[in-house]
Amino acid sequence: MSADYLAALPAATQEEIKQAAKIIAEGGLVAFPTETVYGLGANALDAYAVSGIYIAKGRPSDNPIIVHVSSVPMAEFVGEVNWMARYLMEKFWPGPLSLVIPSNPVVPETTRGGLATVGVRMPDNPIALALIETADTPIAAPSANKSGRPSPTDAETVRRDLGKNVDMVLDGGPTLVGLESTVLDVTGEHPVLLRPGGVSKEEIEKTLDMEVLLASDANSLKRSPGTRYRHYAPKVPLVLLDKGQHAFFCNSINKKWAWMGISEPPCAPEQKIIFRNLEEYARELFRAMRALESSGVEMIVAETPEEKGLGFALKDRLIRASGV
Ligand code: AMP
Ligand code: MG
């Protein structure tokens, strides 16, 4: 019944994955590509191994880690898959949708950040799937960056950020989506969107034929500990600019600034990165932030994206990066 993801890969990649799977089995840390961003993985069932992730990232220990699986039966092993979860898995997996479900006791508290629930996801990346399958265990993996830094979308950035703190980095080239997964809590009567991502609220509502609630009240903040922390902060301030603010901005700016967006900048910046469309803006966002913060500018000015499709998740990441 196994999909045999490993056999579909080139021989050299197979060898690397076997080595990586051995590291995971022995309690080590392996960074690997997914379709969203690079993950820092450990055996999700080994509390000691998972504590290594928190240490390597400098991550608060009450922020739970998403568990990556290579099949629905593996998801059923880690948690309780109700009808909503099953429906969404069938429709969106493998893909950028993490589902928060009641945890089975087999998942240590360290992985769950002390919660009774567990976040599960099946990534849409052949290397990630082959790694999980070969290690023959669910793999806990947050983004492979130091806590509070932008998520890495290529292997080189992982090496620069985590260095010796990771035992092995599997290089699968640049990631395709560039933003982290949607996180959806399906433990209650209504699904609750804890973090927008590659799968939109509208797509989920259409699939379930039911309303998806937004996690904006204090109660759901408690349920998604990650949303309490400042994230994705570049080293220089980042501000979002709406069209209506252009004239004011251009008249008052007295700093060296960089522009990123789909449109041309409203006045002359020191540096600029123009994306072809919303998808490219999302895919390249973290790379662009890292490039611009070390380009000598004092401020990054980001065009506010339109709130459609991926734009909702993109705006969420920009707002977090701006620290408002
Ligand atoms: P990352 O660290 O980028 O992988 O982000 C994972 C996100 O999913 C964080 O915001 C976590 O707080 C959230 N998350 C993971 N597991 C759970 C869970 N069991 N309940 C609520 N939120 C979760
Ligand atoms: Mg992260």
Coordinates of C-alpha atoms and ligand atoms in Angstrom, one line a residue:
M1 CA 0.0 0.0 0.0
S2 CA 3.0 2.2 0.2
A3 CA 3.4 4.8 -2.6
D4 CA 7.2 4.1 -2.8
Y5 CA 8.2 7.8 -3.2
L6 CA 11.8 6.8 -2.9
A7 CA 12.0 4.6 -5.9
A8 CA 10.7 7.4 -8.2
L9 CA 13.8 9.6 -7.4
P10 CA 17.3 9.5 -9.0
A11 CA 19.8 7.1 -7.4
A12 CA 22.0 9.8 -5.9
T13 CA 19.0 11.5 -4.2
Q14 CA 17.9 8.1 -2.9
E15 CA 21.2 7.6 -1.3
E16 CA 21.0 11.0 0.4
I17 CA 17.5 10.3 1.6
K18 CA 18.5 7.0 3.1
Q19 CA 21.3 8.7 5.0
A20 CA 18.9 11.4 6.2
A21 CA 16.3 8.8 7.3
K22 CA 19.0 7.1 9.3
I23 CA 19.8 10.4 11.0
I24 CA 16.1 10.9 11.8
A25 CA 15.9 7.3 13.2
E26 CA 18.9 8.0 15.4
G27 CA 17.3 11.2 16.9
G28 CA 19.1 13.8 14.7
L29 CA 17.9 16.8 12.8
V30 CA 17.5 17.0 9.0
A31 CA 16.4 20.0 7.0
F32 CA 14.4 19.2 3.9
P33 CA 12.4 20.9 1.2
T34 CA 8.6 21.0 1.1
E35 CA 6.5 22.9 -1.4
T36 CA 6.0 25.7 1.1
V37 CA 9.3 26.4 2.8
Y38 CA 12.3 24.3 4.1
G39 CA 11.5 22.4 7.3
L40 CA 13.7 21.4 10.2
G41 CA 12.8 17.8 10.9
A42 CA 13.1 15.3 13.7
N43 CA 11.3 12.1 14.6
A44 CA 7.9 13.4 15.8
L45 CA 7.5 10.5 18.3
D46 CA 10.9 11.0 20.0
A47 CA 10.6 13.8 22.6
Y48 CA 14.4 14.1 22.9
A49 CA 14.9 14.5 19.2
V50 CA 12.1 17.1 19.0
S51 CA 13.6 19.1 21.9
G52 CA 16.6 19.5 19.6
I53 CA 14.5 21.4 17.1
Y54 CA 13.4 23.9 19.8
I55 CA 17.1 24.4 20.8
A56 CA 18.4 24.7 17.3
K57 CA 15.8 27.3 16.4
G58 CA 15.6 29.1 19.7
R59 CA 11.9 28.4 19.6
P60 CA 9.6 28.9 22.6
S61 CA 8.8 25.5 24.0
D62 CA 5.0 26.1 24.1
N63 CA 4.8 26.7 20.3
P64 CA 3.7 23.3 18.9
I65 CA 5.4 21.8 15.8
I66 CA 3.5 20.5 12.7
V67 CA 3.9 16.8 12.2
H68 CA 4.5 15.8 8.6
V69 CA 3.1 12.5 7.3
S70 CA 3.3 10.6 4.0
S71 CA -0.2 9.2 4.0
V72 CA -3.6 9.5 5.6
P73 CA -3.1 6.2 7.6
M74 CA 0.0 7.8 9.1
A75 CA -2.1 10.9 10.1
E76 CA -4.6 8.5 11.7
F77 CA -1.7 7.1 13.7
V78 CA -0.8 10.5 15.2
G79 CA -4.4 11.8 15.8
E80 CA -8.1 11.5 15.5
V81 CA -9.2 12.1 12.0
N82 CA -12.9 13.1 12.0
W83 CA -15.1 13.6 8.9
M84 CA -14.1 17.2 8.4
A85 CA -10.4 16.3 8.5
R86 CA -10.8 13.3 6.2
Y87 CA -12.7 15.3 3.6
L88 CA -10.0 18.0 3.6
M89 CA -7.2 15.5 3.4
E90 CA -8.8 13.9 0.4
K91 CA -9.3 17.2 -1.3
F92 CA -6.0 19.1 -0.5
W93 CA -3.4 16.5 0.4
P94 CA -0.6 16.4 -0.4
G95 CA -0.6 20.2 -0.2
P96 CA -0.2 23.3 2.0
L97 CA -2.9 22.6 4.5
S98 CA -2.1 21.7 8.1
L99 CA -5.0 20.3 10.2
V100 CA -5.2 20.6 13.9
I101 CA -6.8 17.4 15.3
P102 CA -7.0 15.7 18.7
S103 CA -3.7 14.0 19.4
N104 CA -3.1 10.3 20.1
P105 CA -1.0 9.6 23.2
V106 CA 1.8 8.3 20.9
V107 CA 2.8 11.9 20.1
P108 CA 4.9 13.3 23.0
E109 CA 3.9 16.6 24.7
T110 CA 7.1 18.2 23.5
T111 CA 5.9 17.9 19.9
R112 CA 2.5 19.3 20.8
G113 CA 3.9 22.2 22.8
G114 CA 1.9 20.8 25.7
L115 CA -1.5 20.9 23.9
A116 CA -4.0 18.0 23.6
T117 CA -4.1 18.5 19.8
V118 CA -1.6 17.9 17.0
G119 CA -1.1 19.7 13.7
V120 CA -0.7 17.3 10.7
R121 CA 0.2 17.9 7.1
M122 CA 1.2 15.8 4.1
P123 CA 3.7 18.0 2.1
D124 CA 3.6 18.0 -1.7
N125 CA 7.3 17.4 -2.3
P126 CA 8.8 14.1 -3.5
I127 CA 11.9 14.5 -1.3
A128 CA 9.9 15.2 1.8
L129 CA 7.5 12.3 1.1
A130 CA 10.4 9.9 0.4
L131 CA 12.2 11.0 3.6
I132 CA 9.1 10.4 5.8
E133 CA 8.4 7.1 4.1
T134 CA 12.0 5.9 4.4
A135 CA 12.4 7.0 8.0
D136 CA 9.1 5.2 8.5
T137 CA 7.9 7.7 11.1
P138 CA 6.0 11.0 11.2
I139 CA 8.4 13.9 11.1
A140 CA 7.9 17.0 13.2
A141 CA 9.1 20.1 11.3
P142 CA 8.8 23.8 11.7
S143 CA 10.4 26.2 9.2
A144 CA 14.2 25.7 9.2
N145 CA 15.2 29.2 10.3
K146 CA 16.2 30.7 13.6
S147 CA 13.0 31.7 15.5
G148 CA 11.7 35.1 14.4
R149 CA 13.6 35.2 11.1
P150 CA 12.0 34.8 7.7
S151 CA 11.4 31.2 6.6
P152 CA 14.0 29.8 4.3
T153 CA 13.0 29.0 0.7
D154 CA 16.3 27.4 -0.4
A155 CA 19.0 25.1 1.1
E156 CA 21.7 27.7 1.2
T157 CA 19.7 30.0 3.5
V158 CA 19.1 27.0 5.8
R159 CA 22.8 26.4 6.0
R160 CA 23.5 30.1 6.7
D161 CA 20.8 30.4 9.4
L162 CA 21.2 27.1 11.2
G163 CA 24.8 26.1 10.4
K164 CA 26.1 23.3 12.7
N165 CA 22.8 23.1 14.5
V166 CA 21.5 20.7 11.8
D167 CA 23.0 17.3 11.0
M168 CA 22.1 17.3 7.3
V169 CA 20.4 19.5 4.7
L170 CA 18.6 17.9 1.8
D171 CA 18.7 20.3 -1.2
G172 CA 15.6 20.3 -3.4
G173 CA 16.2 23.7 -5.0
P174 CA 14.0 26.7 -4.4
T175 CA 10.5 26.0 -2.9
L176 CA 7.4 26.5 -5.1
V177 CA 4.9 28.2 -2.9
G178 CA 7.3 30.3 -0.6
L179 CA 4.7 30.9 2.2
E180 CA 4.0 28.5 5.0
S181 CA 0.9 26.2 5.0
T182 CA -2.6 27.2 6.0
V183 CA -3.3 26.0 9.6
L184 CA -6.9 25.0 10.2
D185 CA -8.3 23.7 13.5
V186 CA -11.0 21.1 12.9
T187 CA -11.5 20.0 16.5
G188 CA -14.7 22.0 17.0
E189 CA -18.1 22.3 15.4
H190 CA -16.8 24.9 13.0
P191 CA -13.3 24.9 11.4
V192 CA -11.2 27.8 12.6
L193 CA -8.5 29.4 10.5
L194 CA -5.4 29.8 12.7
R195 CA -3.0 30.9 9.9
P196 CA -3.8 31.8 6.3
G197 CA -1.6 30.0 3.7
G198 CA -1.5 28.3 0.3
V199 CA -5.0 26.9 0.6
S200 CA -7.6 29.7 0.9
K201 CA -10.5 30.0 3.4
E202 CA -12.9 30.1 0.4
E203 CA -11.6 26.8 -1.0
I204 CA -12.1 25.2 2.4
E205 CA -15.6 26.6 2.8
K206 CA -16.6 25.3 -0.6
T207 CA -15.2 21.8 0.1
L208 CA -17.0 21.5 3.5
D209 CA -20.0 23.6 2.5
M210 CA -19.7 25.3 5.9
E211 CA -18.3 28.6 7.3
V212 CA -14.7 28.8 8.4
L213 CA -14.2 31.1 11.4
L214 CA -11.3 33.4 11.8
A215 CA -8.9 33.1 14.7
S216 CA -9.1 36.7 15.8
D217 CA -10.4 36.3 19.3
A218 CA -8.3 35.7 22.5
N219 CA -9.7 32.1 22.8
S220 CA -8.2 31.0 19.5
L221 CA -4.9 32.8 20.2
K222 CA -4.6 30.4 23.0
R223 CA -5.2 27.6 20.5
S224 CA -2.5 28.7 18.1
P225 CA 0.5 29.6 20.2
G226 CA 2.6 30.5 17.2
T227 CA 0.4 33.5 16.4
R228 CA 1.5 35.1 19.7
Y229 CA 5.1 35.6 18.6
R230 CA 6.5 38.1 16.3
H231 CA 7.6 36.4 13.1
Y232 CA 9.5 36.8 9.9
A233 CA 11.2 40.0 11.1
P234 CA 13.8 41.4 8.7
K235 CA 16.8 43.3 10.3
V236 CA 15.6 46.7 9.1
P237 CA 12.0 48.0 9.6
L238 CA 9.4 47.0 7.0
V239 CA 6.4 49.0 6.3
L240 CA 3.4 48.3 4.1
L241 CA 2.3 51.0 1.7
D242 CA -1.2 51.4 0.3
K243 CA -1.9 53.4 -2.9
G244 CA -3.6 56.2 -1.0
Q245 CA -0.4 56.8 1.1
H246 CA 2.0 57.3 -1.9
A247 CA 2.0 61.1 -2.0
F248 CA 2.4 61.5 1.7
F249 CA 5.2 58.9 1.7
C250 CA 7.2 60.4 -1.1
N251 CA 7.0 63.9 0.4
S252 CA 8.1 62.8 3.9
I253 CA 10.6 60.0 3.3
N254 CA 14.2 61.0 4.4
K255 CA 15.7 57.5 4.7
K256 CA 17.5 55.2 2.3
W257 CA 14.7 52.8 1.4
A258 CA 14.0 49.8 -0.8
W259 CA 10.8 48.9 -2.6
M260 CA 9.2 45.5 -3.3
G261 CA 5.9 44.9 -5.0
I262 CA 4.2 44.2 -8.2
S263 CA 3.9 47.8 -9.3
E264 CA 6.7 50.3 -9.9
P265 CA 7.6 52.3 -6.8
P266 CA 5.8 55.7 -6.3
C267 CA 9.1 57.6 -6.2
A268 CA 12.8 56.7 -6.5
P269 CA 14.1 54.1 -4.0
E270 CA 17.8 52.9 -3.5
Q271 CA 16.8 49.4 -4.4
K272 CA 13.8 47.7 -5.9
I273 CA 12.4 44.3 -6.5
I274 CA 9.4 44.0 -8.8
F275 CA 7.5 40.8 -9.0
R276 CA 5.6 39.7 -12.0
N277 CA 2.4 38.7 -10.1
L278 CA 0.9 37.8 -6.7
E279 CA 2.3 34.2 -6.9
E280 CA 5.8 35.4 -7.5
Y281 CA 5.5 38.0 -4.7
A282 CA 4.5 35.2 -2.3
R283 CA 7.1 32.8 -3.6
E284 CA 10.0 35.3 -3.4
L285 CA 8.9 37.3 -0.4
F286 CA 11.2 35.8 2.2
R287 CA 14.2 35.7 -0.2
A288 CA 13.5 39.4 -1.1
M289 CA 13.4 40.4 2.6
R290 CA 16.7 38.7 3.3
A291 CA 18.3 40.3 0.2
L292 CA 17.0 43.8 0.9
E293 CA 17.8 43.9 4.6
S294 CA 21.5 43.4 3.9
S295 CA 21.6 45.8 0.9
G296 CA 22.4 48.9 3.0
V297 CA 19.0 50.4 3.1
E298 CA 17.4 51.7 6.3
M299 CA 13.8 50.6 5.5
I300 CA 11.9 48.2 3.3
V301 CA 8.7 49.4 1.8
A302 CA 6.3 46.7 0.6
E303 CA 3.3 47.2 -1.7
T304 CA 0.1 46.1 0.0
P305 CA -1.1 43.1 -1.9
E306 CA -4.6 42.7 -3.1
E307 CA -6.6 40.4 -0.8
K308 CA -7.4 37.6 -3.2
G309 CA -6.2 34.0 -3.4
L310 CA -2.6 33.9 -2.0
G311 CA -2.8 37.7 -1.3
F312 CA -4.6 37.1 2.0
A313 CA -1.7 34.9 3.3
L314 CA 0.9 37.2 1.8
K315 CA -0.6 40.2 3.5
D316 CA -0.6 38.3 6.8
R317 CA 3.1 37.6 6.5
L318 CA 3.9 41.2 5.6
I319 CA 1.9 42.5 8.6
R320 CA 3.8 40.2 10.9
A321 CA 7.1 41.2 9.4
S322 CA 6.2 44.9 9.9
G323 CA 5.6 44.1 13.6
V324 CA 2.3 46.0 13.8
Ligands
AMP1 P1 5.9 26.8 11.9 O1 6.6 27.0 13.1 O2 6.3 27.9 10.9 O3 5.9 25.5 11.4 O4 4.4 27.2 12.3 C1 3.5 26.2 12.8 C2 2.3 27.0 13.2 O5 1.2 26.0 13.4 C3 2.5 27.7 14.5 O6 1.8 29.0 14.4 C4 1.9 26.8 15.5 O7 1.5 27.5 16.7 C5 0.7 26.2 14.8 N1 0.4 24.9 15.3 C6 1.0 23.7 15.2 N2 0.5 22.7 15.9 C7 -0.6 23.3 16.5 C8 -1.7 22.8 17.3 N3 -1.7 21.5 17.8 N4 -2.6 23.6 17.7 C9 -2.6 24.9 17.3 N5 -1.7 25.5 16.5 C10 -0.7 24.6 16.1
MG2 MG 8.2 29.3 11.2

